[in-house]
Short mmCIF file of C-alpha atoms and ligand atoms in Angstrom, two decimals:
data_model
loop_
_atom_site.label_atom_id
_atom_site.label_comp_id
_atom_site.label_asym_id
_atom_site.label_seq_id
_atom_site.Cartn_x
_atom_site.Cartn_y
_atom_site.Cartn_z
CA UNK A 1 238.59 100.80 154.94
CA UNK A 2 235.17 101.32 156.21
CA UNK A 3 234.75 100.73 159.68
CA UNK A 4 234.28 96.07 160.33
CA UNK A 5 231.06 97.72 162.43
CA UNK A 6 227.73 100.07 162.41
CA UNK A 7 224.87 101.75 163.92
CA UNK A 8 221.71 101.61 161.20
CA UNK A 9 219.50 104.12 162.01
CA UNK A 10 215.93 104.25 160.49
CA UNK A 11 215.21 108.02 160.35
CA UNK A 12 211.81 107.18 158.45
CA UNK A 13 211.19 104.67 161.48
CA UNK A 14 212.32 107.56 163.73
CA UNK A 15 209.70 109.93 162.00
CA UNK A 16 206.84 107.97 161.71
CA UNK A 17 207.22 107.00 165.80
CA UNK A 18 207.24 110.63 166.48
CA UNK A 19 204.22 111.11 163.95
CA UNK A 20 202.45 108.43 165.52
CA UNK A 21 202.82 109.93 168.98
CA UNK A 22 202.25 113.14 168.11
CA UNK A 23 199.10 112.33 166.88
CA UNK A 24 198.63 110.48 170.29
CA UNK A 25 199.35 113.07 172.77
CA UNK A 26 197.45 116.16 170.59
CA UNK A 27 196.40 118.74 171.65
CA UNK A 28 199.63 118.52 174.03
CA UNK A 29 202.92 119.61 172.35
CA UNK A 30 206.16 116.84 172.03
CA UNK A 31 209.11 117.35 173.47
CA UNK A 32 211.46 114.88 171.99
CA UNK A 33 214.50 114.21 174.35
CA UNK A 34 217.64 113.40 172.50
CA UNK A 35 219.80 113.85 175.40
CA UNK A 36 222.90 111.17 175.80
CA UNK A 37 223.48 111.48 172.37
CA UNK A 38 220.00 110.80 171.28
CA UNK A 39 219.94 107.78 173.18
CA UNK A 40 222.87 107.02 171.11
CA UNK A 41 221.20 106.94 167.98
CA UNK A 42 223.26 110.52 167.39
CA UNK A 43 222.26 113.77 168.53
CA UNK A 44 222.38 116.12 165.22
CA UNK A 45 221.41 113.66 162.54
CA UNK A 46 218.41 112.79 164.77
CA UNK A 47 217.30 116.18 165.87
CA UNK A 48 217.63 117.14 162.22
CA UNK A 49 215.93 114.40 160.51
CA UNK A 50 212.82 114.89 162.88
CA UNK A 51 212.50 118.44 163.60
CA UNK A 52 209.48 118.92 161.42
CA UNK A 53 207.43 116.34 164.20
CA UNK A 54 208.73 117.80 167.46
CA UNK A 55 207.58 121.09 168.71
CA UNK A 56 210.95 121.19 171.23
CA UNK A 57 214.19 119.19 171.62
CA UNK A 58 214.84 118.44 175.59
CA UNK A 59 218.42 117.86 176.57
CA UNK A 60 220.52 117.04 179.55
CA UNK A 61 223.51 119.26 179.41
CA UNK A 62 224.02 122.74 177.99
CA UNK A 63 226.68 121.83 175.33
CA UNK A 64 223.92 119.48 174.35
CA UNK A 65 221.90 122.29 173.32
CA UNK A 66 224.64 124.33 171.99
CA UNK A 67 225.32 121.56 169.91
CA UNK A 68 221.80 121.45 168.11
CA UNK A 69 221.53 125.21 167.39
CA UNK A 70 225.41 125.37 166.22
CA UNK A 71 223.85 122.58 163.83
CA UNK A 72 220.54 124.66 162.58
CA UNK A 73 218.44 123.20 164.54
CA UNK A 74 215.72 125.85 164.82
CA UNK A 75 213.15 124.13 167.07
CA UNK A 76 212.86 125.85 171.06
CA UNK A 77 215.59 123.84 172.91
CA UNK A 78 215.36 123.01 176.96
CA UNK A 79 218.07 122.03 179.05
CA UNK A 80 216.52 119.87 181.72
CA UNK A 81 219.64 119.66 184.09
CA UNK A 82 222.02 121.57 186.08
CA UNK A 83 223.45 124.49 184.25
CA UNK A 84 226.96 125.95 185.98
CA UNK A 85 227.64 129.69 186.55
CA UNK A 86 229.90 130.13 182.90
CA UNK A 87 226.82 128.10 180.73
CA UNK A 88 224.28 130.45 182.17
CA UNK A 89 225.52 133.24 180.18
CA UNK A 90 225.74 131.42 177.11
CA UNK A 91 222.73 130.03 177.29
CA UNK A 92 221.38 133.51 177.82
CA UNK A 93 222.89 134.80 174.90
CA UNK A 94 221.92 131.85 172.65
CA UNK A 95 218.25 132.22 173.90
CA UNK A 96 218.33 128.79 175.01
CA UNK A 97 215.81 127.24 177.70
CA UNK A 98 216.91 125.89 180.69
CA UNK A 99 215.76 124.69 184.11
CA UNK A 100 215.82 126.21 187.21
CA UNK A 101 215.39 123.92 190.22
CA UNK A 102 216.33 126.02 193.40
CA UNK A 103 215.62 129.43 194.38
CA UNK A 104 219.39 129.98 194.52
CA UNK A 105 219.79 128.94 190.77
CA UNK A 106 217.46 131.65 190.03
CA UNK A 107 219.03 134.18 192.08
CA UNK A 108 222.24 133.23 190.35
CA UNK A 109 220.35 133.75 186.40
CA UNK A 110 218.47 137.01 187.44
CA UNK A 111 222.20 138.44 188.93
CA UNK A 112 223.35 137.20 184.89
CA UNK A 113 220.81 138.61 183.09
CA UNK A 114 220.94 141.90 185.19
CA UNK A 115 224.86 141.97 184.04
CA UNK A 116 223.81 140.97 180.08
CA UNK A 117 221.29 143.31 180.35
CA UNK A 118 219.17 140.32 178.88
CA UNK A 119 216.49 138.09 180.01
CA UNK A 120 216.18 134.05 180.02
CA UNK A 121 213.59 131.88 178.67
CA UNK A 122 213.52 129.72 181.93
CA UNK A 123 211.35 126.25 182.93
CA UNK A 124 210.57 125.71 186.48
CA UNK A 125 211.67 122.44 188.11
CA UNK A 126 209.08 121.05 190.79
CA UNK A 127 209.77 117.82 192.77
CA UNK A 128 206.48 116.43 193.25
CA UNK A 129 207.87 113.11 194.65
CA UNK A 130 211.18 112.03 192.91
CA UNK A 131 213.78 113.38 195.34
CA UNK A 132 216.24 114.28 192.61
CA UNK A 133 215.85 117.76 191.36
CA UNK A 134 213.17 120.63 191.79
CA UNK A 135 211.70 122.83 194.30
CA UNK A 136 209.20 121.84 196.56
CA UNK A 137 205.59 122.88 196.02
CA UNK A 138 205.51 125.12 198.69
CA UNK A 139 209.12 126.55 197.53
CA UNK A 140 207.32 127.22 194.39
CA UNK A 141 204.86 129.32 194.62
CA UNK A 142 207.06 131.59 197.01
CA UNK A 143 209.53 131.70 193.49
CA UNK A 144 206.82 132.26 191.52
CA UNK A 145 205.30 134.98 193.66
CA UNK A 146 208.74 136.73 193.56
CA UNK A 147 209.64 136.08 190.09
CA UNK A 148 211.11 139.11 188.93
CA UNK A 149 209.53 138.99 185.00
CA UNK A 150 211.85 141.49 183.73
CA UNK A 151 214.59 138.98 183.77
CA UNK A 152 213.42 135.60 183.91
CA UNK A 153 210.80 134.72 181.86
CA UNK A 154 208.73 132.09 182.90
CA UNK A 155 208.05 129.58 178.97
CA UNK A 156 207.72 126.33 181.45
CA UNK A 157 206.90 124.46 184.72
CA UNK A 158 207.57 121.15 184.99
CA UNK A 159 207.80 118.21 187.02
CA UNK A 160 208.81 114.49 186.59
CA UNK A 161 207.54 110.98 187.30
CA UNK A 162 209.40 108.58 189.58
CA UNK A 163 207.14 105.10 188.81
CA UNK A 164 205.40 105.99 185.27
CA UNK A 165 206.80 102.70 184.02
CA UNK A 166 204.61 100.81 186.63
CA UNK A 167 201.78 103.32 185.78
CA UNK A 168 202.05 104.51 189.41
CA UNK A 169 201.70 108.07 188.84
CA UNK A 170 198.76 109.55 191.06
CA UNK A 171 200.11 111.10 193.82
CA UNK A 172 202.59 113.31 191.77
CA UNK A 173 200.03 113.74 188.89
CA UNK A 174 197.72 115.24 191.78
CA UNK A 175 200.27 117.02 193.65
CA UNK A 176 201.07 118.54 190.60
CA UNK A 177 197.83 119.37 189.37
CA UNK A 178 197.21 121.09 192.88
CA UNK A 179 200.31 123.23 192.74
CA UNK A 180 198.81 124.38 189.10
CA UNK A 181 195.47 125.78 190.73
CA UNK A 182 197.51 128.84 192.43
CA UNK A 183 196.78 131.77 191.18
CA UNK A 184 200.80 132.39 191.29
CA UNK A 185 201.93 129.54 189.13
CA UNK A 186 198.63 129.60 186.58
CA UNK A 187 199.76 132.54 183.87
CA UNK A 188 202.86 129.98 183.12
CA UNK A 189 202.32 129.26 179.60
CA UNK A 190 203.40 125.52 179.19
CA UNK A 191 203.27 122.50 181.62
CA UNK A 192 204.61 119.68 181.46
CA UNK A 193 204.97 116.69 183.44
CA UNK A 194 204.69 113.17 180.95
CA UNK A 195 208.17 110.60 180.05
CA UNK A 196 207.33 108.01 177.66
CA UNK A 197 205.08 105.93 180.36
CA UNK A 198 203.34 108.74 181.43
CA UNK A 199 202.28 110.17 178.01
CA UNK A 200 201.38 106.98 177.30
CA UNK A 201 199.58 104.77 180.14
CA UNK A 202 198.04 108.27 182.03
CA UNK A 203 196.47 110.37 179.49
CA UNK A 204 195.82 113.04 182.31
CA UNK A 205 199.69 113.65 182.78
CA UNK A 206 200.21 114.73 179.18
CA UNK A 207 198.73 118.58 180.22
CA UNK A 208 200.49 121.25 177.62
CA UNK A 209 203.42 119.21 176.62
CA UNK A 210 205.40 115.58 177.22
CA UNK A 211 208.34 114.36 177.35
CA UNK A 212 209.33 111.21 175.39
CA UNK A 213 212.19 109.82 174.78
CA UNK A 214 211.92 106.08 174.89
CA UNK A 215 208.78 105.55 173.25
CA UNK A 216 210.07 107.71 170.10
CA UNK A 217 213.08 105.36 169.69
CA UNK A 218 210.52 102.55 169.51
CA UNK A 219 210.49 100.76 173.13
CA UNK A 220 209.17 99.10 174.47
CA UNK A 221 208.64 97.42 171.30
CA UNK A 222 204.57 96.39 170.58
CA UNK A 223 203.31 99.25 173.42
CA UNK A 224 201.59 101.18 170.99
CA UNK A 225 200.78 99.84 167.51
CA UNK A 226 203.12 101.49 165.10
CA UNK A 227 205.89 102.09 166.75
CA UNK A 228 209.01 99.73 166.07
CA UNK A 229 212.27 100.42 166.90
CA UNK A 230 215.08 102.13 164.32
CA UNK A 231 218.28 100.81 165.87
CA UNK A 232 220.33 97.80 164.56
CA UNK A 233 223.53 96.82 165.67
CA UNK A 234 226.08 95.23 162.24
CA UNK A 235 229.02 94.15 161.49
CA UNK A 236 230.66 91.26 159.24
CA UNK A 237 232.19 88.34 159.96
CA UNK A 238 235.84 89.09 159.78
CA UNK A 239 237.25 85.22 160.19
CA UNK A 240 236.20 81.48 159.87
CA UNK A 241 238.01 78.58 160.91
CA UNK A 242 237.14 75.04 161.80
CA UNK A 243 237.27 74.14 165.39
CA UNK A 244 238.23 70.13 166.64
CA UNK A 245 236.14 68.83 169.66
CA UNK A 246 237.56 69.76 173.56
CA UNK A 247 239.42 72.73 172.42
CA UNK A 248 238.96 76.07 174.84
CA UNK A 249 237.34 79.47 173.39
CA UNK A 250 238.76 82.67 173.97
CA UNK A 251 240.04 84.48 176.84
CA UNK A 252 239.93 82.21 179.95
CA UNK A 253 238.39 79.03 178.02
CA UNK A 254 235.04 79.46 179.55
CA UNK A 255 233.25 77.71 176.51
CA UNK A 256 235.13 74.14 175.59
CA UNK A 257 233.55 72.74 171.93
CA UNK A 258 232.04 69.44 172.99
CA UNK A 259 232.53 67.99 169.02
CA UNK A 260 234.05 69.67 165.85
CA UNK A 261 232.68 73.16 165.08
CA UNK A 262 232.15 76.00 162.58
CA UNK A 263 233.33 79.27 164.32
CA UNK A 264 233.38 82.76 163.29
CA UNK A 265 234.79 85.78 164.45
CA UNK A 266 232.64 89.28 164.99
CA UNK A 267 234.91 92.12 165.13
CA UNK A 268 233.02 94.07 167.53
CA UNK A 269 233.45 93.99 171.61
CA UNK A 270 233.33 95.37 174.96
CA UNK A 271 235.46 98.54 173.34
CA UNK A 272 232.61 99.29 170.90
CA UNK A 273 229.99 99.13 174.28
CA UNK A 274 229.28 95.58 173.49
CA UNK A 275 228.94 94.27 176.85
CA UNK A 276 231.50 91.41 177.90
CA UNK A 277 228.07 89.92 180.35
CA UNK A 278 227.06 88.66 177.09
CA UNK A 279 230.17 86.26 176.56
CA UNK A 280 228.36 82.50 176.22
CA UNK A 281 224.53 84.11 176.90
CA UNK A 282 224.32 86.33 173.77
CA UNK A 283 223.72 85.52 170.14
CA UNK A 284 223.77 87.10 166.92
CA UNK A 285 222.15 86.64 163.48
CA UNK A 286 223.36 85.02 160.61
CA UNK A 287 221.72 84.75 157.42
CA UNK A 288 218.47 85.09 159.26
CA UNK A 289 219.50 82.50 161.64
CA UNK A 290 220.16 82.71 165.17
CA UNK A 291 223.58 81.47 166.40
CA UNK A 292 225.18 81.70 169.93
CA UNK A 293 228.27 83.71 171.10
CA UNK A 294 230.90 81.23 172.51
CA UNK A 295 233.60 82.22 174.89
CA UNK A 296 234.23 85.38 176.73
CA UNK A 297 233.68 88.75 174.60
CA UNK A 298 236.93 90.65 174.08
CA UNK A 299 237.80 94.28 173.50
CA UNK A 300 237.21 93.97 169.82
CA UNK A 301 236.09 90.86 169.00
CA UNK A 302 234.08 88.05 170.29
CA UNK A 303 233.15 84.38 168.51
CA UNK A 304 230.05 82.42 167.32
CA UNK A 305 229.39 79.24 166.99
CA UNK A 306 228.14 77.81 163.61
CA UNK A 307 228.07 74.37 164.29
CA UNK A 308 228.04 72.66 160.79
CA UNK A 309 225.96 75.54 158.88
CA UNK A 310 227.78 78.00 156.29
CA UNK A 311 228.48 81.33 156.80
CA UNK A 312 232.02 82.99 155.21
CA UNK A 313 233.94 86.59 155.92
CA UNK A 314 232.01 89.22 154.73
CA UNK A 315 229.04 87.90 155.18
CA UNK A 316 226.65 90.53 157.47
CA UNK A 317 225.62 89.96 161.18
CA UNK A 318 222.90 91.18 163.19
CA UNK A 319 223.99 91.75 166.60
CA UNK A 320 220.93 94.04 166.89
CA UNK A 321 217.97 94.83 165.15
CA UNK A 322 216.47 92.04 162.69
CA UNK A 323 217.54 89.92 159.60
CA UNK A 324 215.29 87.75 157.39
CA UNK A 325 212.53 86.57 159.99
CA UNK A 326 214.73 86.63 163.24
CA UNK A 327 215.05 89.64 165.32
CA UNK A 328 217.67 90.28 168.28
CA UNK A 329 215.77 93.14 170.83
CA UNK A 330 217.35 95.75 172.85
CA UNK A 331 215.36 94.24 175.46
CA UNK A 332 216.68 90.92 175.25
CA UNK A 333 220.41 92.32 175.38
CA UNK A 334 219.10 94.56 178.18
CA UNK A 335 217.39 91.31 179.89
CA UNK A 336 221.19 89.23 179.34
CA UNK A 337 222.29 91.73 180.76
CA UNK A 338 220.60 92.98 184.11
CA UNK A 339 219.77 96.04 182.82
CA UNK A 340 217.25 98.02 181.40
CA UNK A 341 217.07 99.29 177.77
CA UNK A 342 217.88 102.84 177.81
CA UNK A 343 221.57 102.08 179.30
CA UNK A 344 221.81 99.73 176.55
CA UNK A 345 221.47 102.02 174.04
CA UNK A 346 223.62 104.41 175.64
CA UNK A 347 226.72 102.72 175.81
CA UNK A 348 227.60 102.09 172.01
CA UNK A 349 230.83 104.19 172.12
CA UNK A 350 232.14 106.80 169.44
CA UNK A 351 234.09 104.30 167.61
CA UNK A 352 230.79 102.30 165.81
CA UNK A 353 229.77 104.82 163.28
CA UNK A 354 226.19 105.66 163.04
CA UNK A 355 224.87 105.37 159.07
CA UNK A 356 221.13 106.78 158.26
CA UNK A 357 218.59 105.18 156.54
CA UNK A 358 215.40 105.91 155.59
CA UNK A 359 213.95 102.41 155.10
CA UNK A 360 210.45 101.47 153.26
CA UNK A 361 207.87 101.03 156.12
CA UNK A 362 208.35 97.46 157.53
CA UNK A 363 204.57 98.04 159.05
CA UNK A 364 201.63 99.70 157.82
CA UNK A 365 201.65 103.58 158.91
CA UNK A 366 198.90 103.43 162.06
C1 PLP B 401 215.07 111.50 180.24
C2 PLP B 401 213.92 112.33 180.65
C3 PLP B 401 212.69 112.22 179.97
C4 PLP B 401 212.42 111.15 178.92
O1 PLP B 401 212.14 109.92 179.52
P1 PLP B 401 211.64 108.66 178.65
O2 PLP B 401 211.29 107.64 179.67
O3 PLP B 401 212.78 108.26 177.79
O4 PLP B 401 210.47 109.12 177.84
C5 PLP B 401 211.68 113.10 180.30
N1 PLP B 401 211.86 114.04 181.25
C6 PLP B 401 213.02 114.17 181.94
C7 PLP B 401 213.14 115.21 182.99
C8 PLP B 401 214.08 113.30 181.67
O5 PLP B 401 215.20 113.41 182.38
#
């Protein structure tokens, strides 16, 4: 029995967003970050349907990486986060990039590759003003000075934006930019500083290379003509019944029919990353039509109201994505929600399997 649930991706959709940008950002390189899973649209299938668009796959965590090149995946890879003292070696050995963000950390790789006998391909981390991760400027250009080149080569210096989404980037695109005049810093080959927002809004901040994740995936949807999304959310109706007026819905009766009722049931819930905030706020599509969830969302399951339309098991539902001439948004979920889109697409768990697609053009290539 195939799974009562799926993940559509849109790989064409995927490739002509990262076409599109690509042609944006040029001469800058693209990074495409498929970290978290590819923002859950899955990590392999993703980084292999694109690579021919992306000049270098970004990732959070080493096994990320490790993942993409035990896949094929040929493309330079960068881990952007913290690597521990046993992934340093293997990431050494698999010629992996990865990020060093304290003079310490780089004390720690040039002791490893001393012991290998090998260098790394390392990217500098500079905190220009998001107080996460990176060495200050000043901290930087005393790393630089004593790089020791036998053993850690420098591919990459990079930074990252705190407010690109509200286009507030000109103190760290400047302090950047200043760090990049010393004489110590300039013979690093690629620099890099752009997310999605920045690439996108401050066409100064895309220097060698960006960053994008978001924008590739096709959010926020209408920013730059051409890009749509490629994620839907499906399933089928799995049960109808006929509901008589005053009678409670679901767990806790927080939804009580006011007159007799169509109901179905969606076999998808809070288990599958469906989020339970959406119990009486969300709705889903039904033959192109919009209906509303009633009651609280369950593990598995959750209802809709029909009223008096038709709709029978088996029939498909749009929890995500569009149908006929209705469409359901990530941001809307994400609005519903309190959130913001990229958790959203994160938190589809393992159990909704992901099925590729590579759909006619819904748009006119830009
Ligand atoms: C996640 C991440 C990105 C991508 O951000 P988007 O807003 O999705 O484009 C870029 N750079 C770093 C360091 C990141 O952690």
């Amino acid at each position: 029995m195939p799974h009562p649930a799926w993940i559509e991706i849109d790989l064409g959709q995927l490739r002509r967003n990262l076409a599109r940008i690509g042609r944006l950002v040029a001469p800058a390189r693209l990074a495409f970050v498929v970290k978290a899973n590819a923002y859950g649209h899955g990590l392999v299938p993703v980084a292999k349907g694109v690579e021919e668009h992306v000049d270098l796959f970004a990732v959070a965590c080493a096994d990320e990486a490790i993942a993409l090149q035990e896949a094929g995946v040929r493309k330079p890879l960068l881990v952007l986060g913290a690597v521990d003292q046993e992934q340093i070696d293997t990431l050494i050995e698999r010629d992996i990039e990865f990020t060093i963000s304290s003079p310490f950390k780089g004390r720690l790789v040039t002791e490893a590759c001393r012991r290998k006998g090998k260098p790394a391909r390392i990217h500098i981390e500079v905190d220009t003003g998001m107080q996460r991760t990176g060495m200050r400027p000043d901290t930087t250009i005393r790393f630089c000075q004593e790089l020791d080149r036998r053993w850690l080569i420098p591919c990459g210096i990079y930074s990252h934006f705190a407010n690109a989404d509200q286009q507030d980037v000109q103190d760290q695109l400047a302090a950047f930019q200043q760090l990049l005049t010393h004489p110590a810093v300039a013979s690093i080959p690629l620099r890099h500083l752009a997310n999605s927002a920045g690439a996108l809004y401050a066409p100064a901040s895309r220097l060698d290379m960006v960053r994008v994740g978001l924008l590739a995936y096709g959010y926020p949807a209408g920013t730059l003509e051409g890009i749509l999304p490629c994620f839907s959310l499906k399933s089928r109706i799995s049960y109808f019944k006929v509901v008589e007026a005053g009678q409670g819905i679901s767990y806790g009766h927080t939804f009580v029919t006011d007159r007799r009722m169509r109901i179905v049931t969606i076999p998808v819930g809070y288990g599958d990353g469906y989020r339970r905030a959406l119990s009486n706020k969300g709705s889903v599509l039904i033959r192109g039509k919009r209906y509303p969830i009633v009651g609280a969302i369950c593990m598995d399951q959750f209802l809709v109201a029909l009223g008096d339309e038709e709709a029978y098991v088996g029939e498909e539902a749009v929890l995500i994505g569009r149908q006929g001439d209705g469409e359901i948004s990530i941001e809307e979920i994400a609005d519903l929600c309190g959130t913001i889109p990229y958790e959203i697409l994160c938190q589809f768990t393992e159990r909704i399997p992901r099925r590729y697609v590579d759909a006619v053009p819904t748009a006119p290539m830009v």
